[in-house]
Coordinates of C-alpha atoms in Angstrom, one line a residue:
Chain C
X145 CA -27.4 35.9 11.0
X146 CA -26.4 35.5 14.7
X147 CA -28.7 32.4 14.8
X148 CA -27.0 30.9 11.9
X149 CA -23.7 31.4 13.6
X150 CA -25.1 29.7 16.6
X151 CA -26.3 26.8 14.6
X152 CA -22.9 26.4 12.9
X153 CA -21.1 26.6 16.2
X154 CA -23.4 24.0 17.6
X155 CA -22.6 21.6 14.8
X156 CA -18.9 22.0 15.3
X157 CA -19.3 21.3 19.0
X158 CA -21.1 18.1 18.2
X159 CA -18.0 16.5 16.5
X160 CA -15.3 17.9 18.6
X161 CA -12.5 15.7 17.7
X162 CA -13.0 16.1 14.0
X163 CA -13.3 19.8 14.3
X164 CA -10.1 20.1 16.3
X165 CA -8.2 17.9 13.8
X166 CA -9.5 20.1 11.0
X167 CA -8.5 23.2 12.9
X168 CA -5.1 21.7 13.5
X169 CA -4.5 21.7 9.7
X170 CA -5.2 25.4 9.5
X171 CA -3.4 26.6 12.5
X172 CA -0.1 25.1 11.6
X173 CA -0.2 27.1 8.4
X174 CA -1.3 30.3 10.0
X175 CA 1.3 29.9 12.8
X176 CA 4.0 29.4 10.2
X177 CA 2.9 32.5 8.3
X178 CA 2.6 34.7 11.4
X179 CA 5.9 33.7 12.9
X180 CA 7.8 34.0 9.6
X181 CA 6.3 37.4 8.7
X182 CA 6.9 38.7 12.2
X183 CA 10.5 37.6 12.4
X184 CA 11.1 38.7 8.8
X185 CA 9.8 42.2 9.6
X186 CA 11.8 42.3 12.8
X187 CA 15.0 41.3 10.9
X188 CA 14.3 43.7 8.2
X189 CA 13.7 46.7 10.5
X190 CA 16.8 45.8 12.4
X191 CA 19.0 45.7 9.3
X192 CA 17.5 49.0 8.1
X193 CA 18.2 50.6 11.5
X194 CA 21.8 49.4 11.3
X195 CA 22.2 50.8 7.8
X196 CA 20.7 54.0 8.9
X197 CA 23.1 54.2 11.7
X198 CA 26.1 53.5 9.5
X199 CA 24.8 56.1 7.2
X200 CA 24.0 56.1 3.5
X201 CA 26.9 58.4 2.7
X202 CA 29.5 55.7 2.9
X203 CA 31.2 53.6 0.2
X204 CA 33.0 50.3 0.8
X205 CA 36.0 49.4 -1.4
X206 CA 37.3 45.9 -0.9
X207 CA 39.5 43.5 -2.9
X208 CA 37.5 40.8 -4.6
X209 CA 37.9 37.5 -2.9
X210 CA 39.6 34.6 -4.6
X211 CA 36.3 32.8 -5.1
X212 CA 34.9 33.3 -8.6
X213 CA 38.1 34.9 -9.9
X214 CA 40.1 33.8 -12.9
X215 CA 42.9 31.5 -11.9
X216 CA 45.6 33.9 -13.1
X217 CA 45.0 36.4 -10.3
X218 CA 47.6 36.3 -7.6
X219 CA 47.1 37.2 -4.0
X220 CA 49.2 40.3 -4.4
X221 CA 46.9 41.8 -7.1
X222 CA 43.9 41.3 -4.8
X223 CA 45.2 43.7 -2.2
X224 CA 44.3 47.3 -1.9
X225 CA 47.4 49.4 -1.2
X226 CA 48.2 52.9 0.0
X227 CA 48.4 54.0 -3.7
X228 CA 44.9 52.8 -4.2
X229 CA 43.8 54.7 -1.0
X230 CA 45.5 57.9 -2.4
X231 CA 43.7 57.4 -5.7
X232 CA 40.4 57.1 -3.9
X233 CA 41.0 60.2 -1.9
X234 CA 41.7 62.2 -5.1
X235 CA 38.2 61.6 -6.4
X236 CA 35.9 64.6 -6.2
X237 CA 33.1 64.1 -3.6
X238 CA 35.3 62.0 -1.3
X239 CA 35.5 63.6 2.1
X240 CA 37.8 61.0 3.6
X241 CA 38.8 57.4 3.2
X242 CA 40.6 55.0 5.4
X243 CA 41.4 51.3 5.4
X244 CA 41.1 48.7 8.1
X245 CA 43.4 45.6 7.8
X246 CA 42.5 42.5 9.6
X247 CA 44.1 39.1 10.3
X248 CA 43.1 36.2 12.5
X249 CA 45.8 35.5 15.0
X250 CA 46.7 33.7 18.2
X251 CA 46.7 36.0 21.2
X252 CA 47.7 35.0 24.7
X253 CA 47.0 36.1 28.2
X254 CA 49.4 34.5 30.7
X255 CA 49.2 30.7 29.8
X256 CA 45.9 30.9 27.9
X257 CA 45.6 31.4 24.1
X258 CA 42.7 32.3 21.8
X259 CA 42.4 32.8 18.1
X260 CA 40.7 36.1 17.4
X261 CA 40.4 38.8 14.7
X262 CA 43.1 41.5 15.0
X263 CA 42.5 44.7 13.2
X264 CA 44.7 47.7 12.3
X265 CA 43.1 51.1 12.3
X266 CA 44.5 54.7 12.1
X267 CA 43.4 57.6 14.3
X268 CA 42.0 59.2 11.2
X269 CA 39.5 56.4 10.8
X270 CA 38.1 57.3 14.2
X271 CA 38.0 60.9 13.2
X272 CA 36.1 60.3 10.0
X273 CA 33.8 57.5 11.2
X274 CA 34.0 57.9 15.0
X275 CA 30.2 58.2 15.4
X276 CA 29.5 54.6 14.5
X277 CA 28.3 52.0 17.0
X278 CA 31.1 49.5 16.3
X279 CA 33.7 52.1 17.5
X280 CA 32.0 53.3 20.7
X281 CA 34.3 53.0 23.7
X282 CA 32.5 52.1 26.9
X283 CA 35.6 52.2 29.2
X284 CA 39.1 53.6 28.8
X285 CA 39.9 55.5 25.6
X286 CA 40.1 55.1 21.8
X287 CA 43.4 54.3 19.9
X288 CA 45.8 57.1 18.8
X289 CA 48.4 56.9 16.1
X290 CA 51.1 57.2 18.8
X291 CA 49.9 54.0 20.5
X292 CA 52.6 51.6 19.4
X293 CA 52.1 49.1 22.2
X294 CA 48.5 49.7 23.2
X295 CA 45.3 48.0 22.1
X296 CA 41.6 48.4 22.3
X297 CA 39.7 45.2 22.9
X298 CA 36.2 43.9 22.2
X299 CA 33.6 43.6 24.9
X300 CA 34.2 39.9 25.7
X301 CA 37.7 40.4 26.9
X302 CA 36.6 42.6 29.9
X303 CA 33.0 41.7 30.5
X304 CA 32.6 38.3 28.8
X305 CA 34.1 34.8 29.4
X306 CA 36.7 34.8 26.7
X307 CA 39.5 34.4 29.3
X308 CA 39.3 32.4 32.5
X309 CA 39.7 35.7 34.5
X310 CA 37.9 38.8 33.3
X311 CA 40.6 41.3 32.1
X312 CA 40.7 44.9 33.0
X313 CA 42.2 48.1 31.5
X314 CA 46.0 48.0 32.0
X315 CA 46.3 44.2 31.5
X316 CA 48.7 43.0 28.9
X317 CA 47.9 40.6 26.0
X318 CA 50.7 38.9 23.9
X319 CA 50.3 39.0 20.1
X320 CA 52.9 37.4 17.9
X321 CA 55.5 37.6 20.7
X322 CA 54.8 41.3 21.5
X323 CA 53.1 42.6 24.7
X324 CA 50.2 45.1 24.3
X325 CA 48.5 47.0 27.0
X326 CA 44.7 47.3 27.0
X327 CA 43.7 51.0 27.0
X328 CA 40.0 50.7 26.0
X329 CA 36.9 48.5 25.6
X330 CA 34.4 48.6 22.8
X331 CA 30.6 48.4 23.1
X332 CA 29.0 45.0 22.9
X333 CA 28.2 44.2 19.3
X334 CA 26.4 40.9 19.9
X335 CA 28.6 38.7 17.7
X336 CA 31.7 36.9 18.8
X337 CA 33.8 38.0 15.8
X338 CA 33.5 41.7 16.9
X339 CA 33.3 41.2 20.6
X340 CA 36.5 39.0 20.7
X341 CA 38.4 41.3 18.4
X342 CA 41.6 43.3 19.2
X343 CA 42.3 46.6 17.6
X344 CA 45.7 48.2 17.2
X345 CA 47.3 51.1 15.4
X346 CA 47.6 50.5 11.7
X347 CA 51.4 50.9 11.2
X348 CA 52.0 48.7 14.2
X349 CA 49.7 46.1 12.8
X350 CA 51.5 46.2 9.4
X351 CA 54.9 45.7 11.0
X352 CA 53.6 43.0 13.3
X353 CA 51.8 41.0 10.5
X354 CA 54.3 42.0 7.8
X355 CA 51.6 43.0 5.3
X356 CA 53.4 45.9 3.7
X357 CA 51.1 48.8 2.7
X358 CA 48.0 46.6 2.6
X359 CA 44.9 48.7 3.4
X360 CA 42.5 45.9 3.8
X361 CA 39.0 47.2 3.3
X362 CA 38.7 50.9 2.6
X363 CA 35.7 52.8 3.8
X364 CA 34.9 56.1 2.0
X365 CA 32.9 59.0 3.4
X366 CA 31.1 61.0 0.7
X367 CA 30.9 64.8 1.0
X368 CA 27.5 66.2 1.7
X369 CA 25.6 67.1 -1.5
X370 CA 27.3 64.3 -3.5
X371 CA 25.4 61.2 -4.7
X372 CA 27.1 58.2 -3.2
X373 CA 26.3 56.1 -6.3
X374 CA 28.0 58.5 -8.6
X375 CA 31.0 59.0 -6.4
X376 CA 31.2 55.1 -6.3
X377 CA 31.3 55.0 -10.1
X378 CA 34.1 57.6 -10.2
X379 CA 36.1 55.7 -7.6
X380 CA 35.7 52.6 -9.7
X381 CA 37.0 54.4 -12.8
X382 CA 39.9 56.0 -10.9
X383 CA 41.0 52.7 -9.4
X384 CA 40.7 51.0 -12.8
X385 CA 43.1 53.5 -14.3
X386 CA 45.4 53.4 -11.4
X387 CA 45.6 49.6 -11.3
X388 CA 45.5 49.2 -15.1
X389 CA 42.5 47.0 -15.1
X390 CA 39.8 46.5 -17.7
X391 CA 36.1 47.1 -17.1
X392 CA 34.3 44.0 -15.8
X393 CA 37.7 42.5 -14.9
X394 CA 38.3 44.5 -11.8
X395 CA 40.0 42.8 -8.8
X396 CA 38.2 45.1 -6.4
X397 CA 34.6 45.9 -5.7
X398 CA 33.1 49.3 -4.9
X399 CA 29.8 49.2 -3.1
X400 CA 27.6 51.9 -1.5
X401 CA 25.6 51.1 1.5
X402 CA 22.4 51.7 -0.4
X403 CA 23.5 49.1 -2.9
X404 CA 24.2 46.8 0.0
X405 CA 20.8 47.5 1.4
X406 CA 19.2 46.8 -2.0
X407 CA 21.1 43.6 -2.3
X408 CA 20.0 42.6 1.1
X409 CA 16.4 43.5 0.3
X410 CA 16.4 41.5 -2.9
X411 CA 17.7 38.4 -1.1
X412 CA 15.3 39.0 1.7
X413 CA 12.4 39.2 -0.6
X414 CA 13.2 35.9 -2.3
X415 CA 13.7 34.2 1.1
X416 CA 10.4 35.7 2.3
X417 CA 8.5 34.5 -0.8
X418 CA 9.9 31.0 -0.5
X419 CA 9.0 30.8 3.2
X420 CA 5.5 32.2 2.6
X421 CA 5.1 29.8 -0.3
X422 CA 5.8 26.9 2.0
X423 CA 3.4 28.2 4.5
X424 CA 0.8 28.7 1.8
X425 CA 1.1 25.1 0.8
X426 CA 0.4 24.0 4.3
X427 CA -2.6 26.4 4.4
X428 CA -3.8 24.9 1.1
X429 CA -3.6 21.4 2.7
X430 CA -5.5 22.8 5.7
X431 CA -8.1 24.2 3.4
X432 CA -8.6 20.8 1.7
X433 CA -8.9 19.3 5.2
X434 CA -11.8 21.7 5.9
X435 CA -13.4 20.9 2.5
X436 CA -13.2 17.2 3.3
X437 CA -14.7 17.7 6.8
X438 CA -17.5 19.7 5.3
X439 CA -18.3 17.2 2.6
X440 CA -18.6 14.6 5.2
X441 CA -20.8 16.8 7.3
X442 CA -23.1 17.4 4.4
X443 CA -23.4 13.7 3.8
X444 CA -24.0 12.9 7.4
X445 CA -26.5 15.6 7.9
X446 CA -28.5 15.1 4.7
X447 CA -31.6 14.2 6.5
X448 CA -31.1 17.1 8.9
X449 CA -30.8 19.4 5.9
X450 CA -34.0 18.0 4.5
X451 CA -35.7 18.6 7.9
X452 CA -34.5 22.2 8.0
X453 CA -35.8 22.8 4.5
X454 CA -39.2 21.2 5.5
X455 CA -39.5 23.6 8.4
X456 CA -38.8 26.6 6.1
X457 CA -35.0 26.9 5.5
X458 CA -34.3 28.5 2.2
X459 CA -31.4 27.3 0.1
X460 CA -29.5 30.4 1.0
X461 CA -30.1 29.7 4.7
X462 CA -28.6 26.3 4.4
X463 CA -25.7 27.7 2.4
X464 CA -25.0 30.3 5.1
X465 CA -25.1 27.8 7.9
X466 CA -22.6 25.6 6.2
X467 CA -20.4 28.5 5.1
X468 CA -20.3 29.8 8.7
X469 CA -19.4 26.4 9.9
X470 CA -16.4 26.2 7.6
X471 CA -15.5 29.8 8.1
X472 CA -15.6 29.2 11.9
X473 CA -13.2 26.3 11.5
X474 CA -10.9 28.6 9.6
X475 CA -11.3 31.5 12.1
X476 CA -10.7 29.4 15.2
X477 CA -7.7 27.8 13.4
X478 CA -6.5 31.3 12.6
X479 CA -6.8 32.5 16.2
X480 CA -5.0 29.6 17.6
X481 CA -2.4 29.8 14.8
X482 CA -1.8 33.5 15.6
X483 CA -1.3 32.7 19.3
X484 CA 1.1 29.9 18.4
X485 CA 2.8 32.0 15.8
X486 CA 3.4 34.8 18.3
X487 CA 4.7 32.1 20.7
X488 CA 7.1 30.7 18.1
X489 CA 8.2 34.2 17.1
X490 CA 8.9 35.2 20.7
X491 CA 10.7 31.9 21.4
X492 CA 13.0 32.4 18.4
X493 CA 13.6 36.0 19.5
X494 CA 14.4 34.8 23.0
X495 CA 16.8 32.1 21.8
X496 CA 18.4 34.5 19.3
X497 CA 18.9 37.1 22.0
X498 CA 20.3 34.6 24.4
X499 CA 22.7 33.3 21.7
X500 CA 23.8 36.6 20.3
X501 CA 23.6 38.8 23.3
X502 CA 21.9 41.7 21.6
X503 CA 18.3 41.9 20.3
X504 CA 19.1 41.3 16.6
X505 CA 16.0 39.4 15.9
X506 CA 12.9 41.0 17.3
X507 CA 9.6 39.5 16.3
X508 CA 7.3 42.3 15.3
X509 CA 3.5 41.7 15.6
X510 CA 1.7 44.6 14.0
X511 CA -2.0 45.0 14.3
X512 CA -2.4 44.6 10.5
X513 CA -0.6 41.2 10.7
X514 CA -2.9 39.8 13.4
X515 CA -6.1 41.2 11.9
X516 CA -5.0 40.2 8.4
X517 CA -4.2 36.7 9.5
X518 CA -7.6 36.4 11.2
X519 CA -9.5 37.6 8.2
X520 CA -7.3 35.4 5.9
X521 CA -8.0 32.3 7.9
X522 CA -11.7 33.0 7.9
X523 CA -11.6 33.4 4.1
X524 CA -9.6 30.2 3.7
X525 CA -12.3 28.5 5.8
X526 CA -15.2 30.0 3.8
X527 CA -13.5 29.3 0.4
X528 CA -12.9 25.7 1.4
X529 CA -16.5 25.4 2.5
X530 CA -18.1 26.9 -0.6
X531 CA -18.4 23.7 -2.6
X532 CA -19.8 21.5 0.2
X533 CA -22.1 24.3 1.3
X534 CA -23.5 24.6 -2.3
X535 CA -24.0 20.9 -2.4
X536 CA -26.0 21.1 0.9
X537 CA -28.0 24.0 -0.3
X538 CA -28.9 22.3 -3.6
X539 CA -30.2 19.1 -1.9
X540 CA -33.9 18.5 -2.8
X541 CA -35.9 18.4 0.4
X542 CA -37.9 15.3 -0.5
X543 CA -34.8 13.3 -1.4
X544 CA -32.8 14.6 1.6
X545 CA -35.6 13.5 3.9
X546 CA -35.6 10.0 2.4
X547 CA -31.8 9.7 2.8
X548 CA -30.7 7.1 5.4
Chain E
X218 CA -68.7 23.8 2.5
X219 CA -65.4 25.1 3.9
X220 CA -62.8 26.7 1.7
X221 CA -60.4 24.5 -0.2
X222 CA -56.9 24.6 1.3
X223 CA -55.1 22.0 -0.9
X224 CA -56.1 20.8 -4.3
X225 CA -54.3 18.3 -6.5
X226 CA -55.5 18.2 -10.1
X227 CA -54.5 15.1 -12.2
X228 CA -51.1 15.0 -10.7
X229 CA -48.4 12.6 -11.9
X230 CA -45.0 12.1 -10.2
X231 CA -42.3 10.1 -11.8
X232 CA -38.9 9.3 -10.4
X233 CA -35.8 8.3 -12.3
X234 CA -34.3 5.4 -10.5
X235 CA -31.2 4.3 -12.3
X236 CA -32.4 3.5 -15.9
X237 CA -36.0 3.0 -15.1
X238 CA -38.8 5.5 -14.5
X239 CA -40.8 4.9 -11.4
X240 CA -44.4 6.2 -11.6
X241 CA -44.9 6.9 -7.9
X242 CA -48.2 8.9 -8.3
X243 CA -50.5 8.6 -11.2
X244 CA -53.3 10.9 -12.1
X245 CA -54.1 11.9 -8.6
X246 CA -56.8 14.4 -7.9
X247 CA -58.0 15.4 -4.4
X248 CA -59.3 18.3 -2.5
X249 CA -58.6 19.0 1.2
X250 CA -60.8 21.6 2.9
X251 CA -59.9 23.7 5.9
X252 CA -60.3 22.0 9.2
X253 CA -60.5 18.5 7.9
X254 CA -58.9 15.5 9.6
X255 CA -57.7 13.2 6.8
X256 CA -55.8 10.0 6.6
X257 CA -53.9 9.0 3.5
X258 CA -53.8 5.2 3.7
X259 CA -51.9 2.6 1.7
X260 CA -49.4 -0.2 1.9
X261 CA -45.7 0.7 1.8
X262 CA -44.6 1.5 -1.7
X263 CA -48.0 2.7 -2.7
X264 CA -46.9 6.2 -3.3
X265 CA -48.4 7.8 -0.2
X266 CA -45.1 9.4 1.0
X267 CA -44.7 10.9 -2.5
X268 CA -48.2 12.2 -2.3
X269 CA -47.4 13.7 1.1
X270 CA -44.3 15.4 -0.3
X271 CA -46.4 16.9 -3.1
X272 CA -49.0 18.1 -0.7
X273 CA -46.3 19.6 1.6
X274 CA -44.5 21.4 -1.3
X275 CA -41.4 19.3 -0.6
X276 CA -41.5 18.2 -4.2
X277 CA -43.0 19.4 -7.4
X278 CA -45.3 17.3 -9.7
X279 CA -44.1 15.9 -13.0
X280 CA -47.5 16.6 -14.5
X281 CA -50.7 18.2 -13.3
X282 CA -51.2 21.1 -11.0
X283 CA -51.1 21.6 -7.2
X284 CA -52.9 24.5 -5.6
X285 CA -52.2 25.7 -2.1
X286 CA -54.9 28.1 -0.9
X287 CA -55.8 28.5 -4.5
X288 CA -52.3 29.3 -5.6
X289 CA -50.6 27.2 -8.2
X290 CA -47.2 26.2 -6.7
X291 CA -45.8 24.7 -9.9
X292 CA -43.8 27.7 -11.0
X293 CA -42.5 28.8 -7.7
X294 CA -38.8 29.1 -6.9
X295 CA -37.3 26.9 -4.4
X296 CA -37.0 29.8 -1.9
X297 CA -40.7 30.6 -2.3
X298 CA -41.6 27.0 -1.7
X299 CA -39.4 27.2 1.4
X300 CA -41.4 30.2 2.7
X301 CA -44.7 28.3 2.0
X302 CA -43.5 25.3 3.9
X303 CA -42.3 27.4 6.7
X304 CA -45.5 29.4 7.1
X305 CA -48.4 27.2 5.9
X306 CA -47.4 23.7 6.7
X307 CA -46.1 22.0 9.8
X308 CA -44.4 18.6 9.3
X309 CA -44.3 15.7 11.8
X310 CA -42.2 12.8 10.8
X311 CA -42.1 9.1 11.7
X312 CA -38.5 9.4 12.8
X313 CA -39.1 12.8 14.6
X314 CA -36.2 14.4 12.7
X315 CA -35.2 16.7 15.6
X316 CA -31.8 18.3 15.3
X317 CA -29.8 16.3 17.8
X318 CA -27.5 19.2 18.9
X319 CA -30.3 21.5 19.8
X320 CA -32.4 21.4 22.9
X321 CA -36.1 20.8 22.7
X322 CA -36.7 24.5 23.0
X323 CA -34.2 25.4 20.3
X324 CA -35.7 22.7 18.0
X325 CA -39.1 24.4 18.4
X326 CA -37.6 27.8 17.7
X327 CA -35.9 26.7 14.5
X328 CA -38.7 27.3 12.0
X329 CA -39.1 30.8 13.4
X330 CA -35.4 31.5 12.9
X331 CA -36.0 31.0 9.2
X332 CA -38.9 33.4 9.2
X333 CA -36.9 36.0 11.0
X334 CA -38.6 36.3 14.3
X335 CA -36.7 38.0 17.1
X336 CA -35.2 35.8 19.8
X337 CA -37.6 37.0 22.5
X338 CA -40.6 36.2 20.3
X339 CA -39.3 32.8 19.4
X340 CA -38.5 31.8 23.0
X341 CA -41.9 33.0 24.2
X342 CA -43.8 31.2 21.6
X343 CA -41.8 28.0 21.8
X344 CA -42.1 27.9 25.5
X345 CA -45.9 28.2 25.2
X346 CA -46.1 25.5 22.6
X347 CA -44.0 23.1 24.7
X348 CA -46.2 23.8 27.7
X349 CA -49.2 22.9 25.5
X350 CA -47.8 19.5 24.8
X351 CA -46.8 19.0 28.4
X352 CA -43.1 19.4 28.1
X353 CA -42.3 22.5 30.1
X354 CA -40.0 20.5 32.4
X355 CA -38.0 19.1 29.5
X356 CA -37.4 22.2 27.4
X357 CA -33.7 22.3 28.1
X358 CA -33.1 18.7 27.2
X359 CA -31.5 17.4 24.1
X360 CA -33.5 15.0 21.9
X361 CA -31.3 12.2 23.0
X362 CA -32.4 12.7 26.6
X363 CA -36.1 12.4 25.7
X364 CA -38.3 9.4 25.2
X365 CA -39.9 8.7 21.8
X366 CA -43.3 10.1 22.8
X367 CA -41.6 13.2 24.2
X368 CA -39.6 13.6 21.0
X369 CA -42.7 13.4 18.9
X370 CA -44.4 16.0 21.1
X371 CA -41.4 18.3 20.6
X372 CA -41.8 17.7 16.8
X373 CA -45.5 18.6 17.0
X374 CA -44.6 21.8 18.9
X375 CA -42.1 22.5 16.2
X376 CA -44.7 21.9 13.5
X377 CA -46.9 24.5 15.2
X378 CA -44.1 27.1 15.6
X379 CA -45.1 29.4 12.7
X380 CA -48.9 28.7 13.3
X381 CA -49.5 26.9 10.0
X382 CA -53.0 26.0 8.9
X383 CA -52.0 22.5 7.9
X384 CA -50.2 19.8 9.8
X385 CA -48.7 17.0 7.7
X386 CA -47.9 13.9 9.8
X387 CA -46.0 11.0 8.1
X388 CA -46.6 7.9 10.2
X389 CA -46.5 10.0 13.4
X390 CA -47.0 7.0 15.6
X391 CA -45.0 4.5 13.6
X392 CA -42.0 4.5 16.0
X393 CA -44.1 4.6 19.2
X394 CA -45.7 2.0 21.3
X395 CA -49.5 1.9 21.1
X396 CA -50.2 3.8 24.3
X397 CA -47.9 6.7 23.4
X398 CA -49.2 6.5 19.8
X399 CA -52.7 7.1 21.1
X400 CA -51.6 10.0 23.1
X401 CA -50.0 11.6 20.1
X402 CA -53.1 11.0 18.1
X403 CA -55.1 12.7 20.9
X404 CA -52.9 15.7 20.6
X405 CA -53.5 15.9 16.8
X406 CA -57.2 15.5 17.3
X407 CA -57.2 18.3 19.8
X408 CA -55.4 20.5 17.3
X409 CA -58.0 19.6 14.7
X410 CA -60.7 20.7 17.1
X411 CA -58.9 24.0 17.4
X412 CA -59.2 24.5 13.7
X413 CA -56.0 23.0 12.2
X414 CA -56.2 20.9 9.1
X415 CA -54.5 17.6 9.9
X416 CA -53.3 15.1 7.2
X417 CA -51.9 11.9 8.5
X418 CA -50.1 9.4 6.2
X419 CA -50.3 5.9 7.6
X420 CA -50.6 2.2 6.7
X421 CA -52.3 1.7 10.1
X422 CA -56.0 1.2 9.3
X423 CA -57.1 1.2 12.9
X424 CA -55.7 4.7 13.3
X425 CA -57.3 5.8 10.1
X426 CA -60.7 4.9 11.4
X427 CA -60.5 7.7 13.9
X428 CA -60.4 10.4 11.2
X429 CA -63.1 12.3 9.2
X430 CA -62.0 11.1 5.8
X431 CA -59.8 8.4 4.4
X432 CA -57.9 8.7 1.1
X433 CA -56.8 5.3 0.0
X434 CA -53.9 4.9 -2.4
X435 CA -52.6 1.9 -4.2
X436 CA -49.9 1.6 -6.8
X437 CA -49.8 5.4 -7.1
X438 CA -53.5 5.8 -7.7
X439 CA -56.1 7.2 -5.4
X440 CA -58.8 4.5 -5.0
X441 CA -61.0 6.3 -2.4

């Protein structure tokens, strides 16, 4: 067996360029598979971590966006109000609910201006959901309901390059003609939308942006022991009654985080299948390349095959030598492809981290992935080599020896 | 009388070439005994190569029977024929037919690989065989680095690898100059003296004169 491997390897060495070109066809496919799967796994585990952190016991109620709505709906109907919030709080199983209103606005520091997201939030929101990452204060303090002219800012205001000069606690920002003093900084989130944001007390926000009793997006915390999906259904019913809306015609949506996660997983699975499908096509092409190379090798070495048979090689021996040869092409292609795939994965991870600031996208290279890819590439090689190897094995010795 | 080692009994061999049937060997009967030094002689196209293929179990007869050490090989599987070729017969070809990627030593070990000898045994025996043909200095060279005569000596060493009783040599000196050819013939004669049955296929009558027995073939028929 070892000797057959040696013979196969020897044959590949003899036609180096052709072997490398054939291997190229395989390793591109394997590199694509490995990098895509590793990044996919990394992304998926990151999202799952995030969901876990946010908690499965939360429900998100938001107005439906204009897109996809019947033309009759006006902006006003699409807003969740304080009445809606009260209705939600009245549902059994709801421990607490609070809305966050947001608007994009110009804010100024001295002579500089920026457009950022401004959000209004009550103290109660922090009390209910204070343990989440997005609300962690790393310097200063969190907002209180009594903070009529204070704000909490995203990471970039103090530690990033949003302003020419890095701001500090106590500096003033001007929003819609009113001065606000910075009292706290939030933890880095890794995306500009959050890290550039400015948070203020909800009532102050409503007055400033003149949005009445708009609650924006309402987050609901479900009491322990209640099923979030069931509570979500009840909230939906309650809101329908309260807003006089028909089923399937609602102007709001109620989603649990587990539903969100499911939606994400569904989309992710489709994306994954498409990407792997593309990689599979490139592997198929690589496999055909191996087959072609092997057919040529059989033709070229017909006389050699005849000689081997004359000196006692059985059909099965010849078959194995050629199978090893094509398998080896696949295996080497796989090994290089895995190395390349890890390189691509790590490069994407590096770029993503540099761009986003936090390690959102970590390429995960599990042992099963690497071993699996190796075995898979060997199998692709062997499968591609079966037909040529059979042809070689079936050659009649007398005819093969005569072949010129 | 020595024991019969190869016997052909009224053997026909036909080839299909396109639409026509080529009758390469017709009604050939012959007996080869152990230790004989035989030349099969005939002009090109006379069917002597086909006859050699039949004797060497490289091909099966269309009609008639072929016995190897008294055993009818007609109904054997391809893998059984391979074992017979590997163990009982050593081939020497006009074009040497060495594997170009393997060194002289590796070429000689190749027949033993297929018989499942261990690596140590193979190298020991191959080294010895190459010494016998005077190539111990050239063992690690590839065929491309060897002269024609050296290549044919490697091929002879390879033919002897599994210690077969019969050496079948198809025009063994055909691609060599006359001096080198003589040397190769000497080696074959030597082997014959040591008890090997040697069968040479050739169209060279001068060479044929140096053997014990000549089998002449013409138009597929043995004419003595």
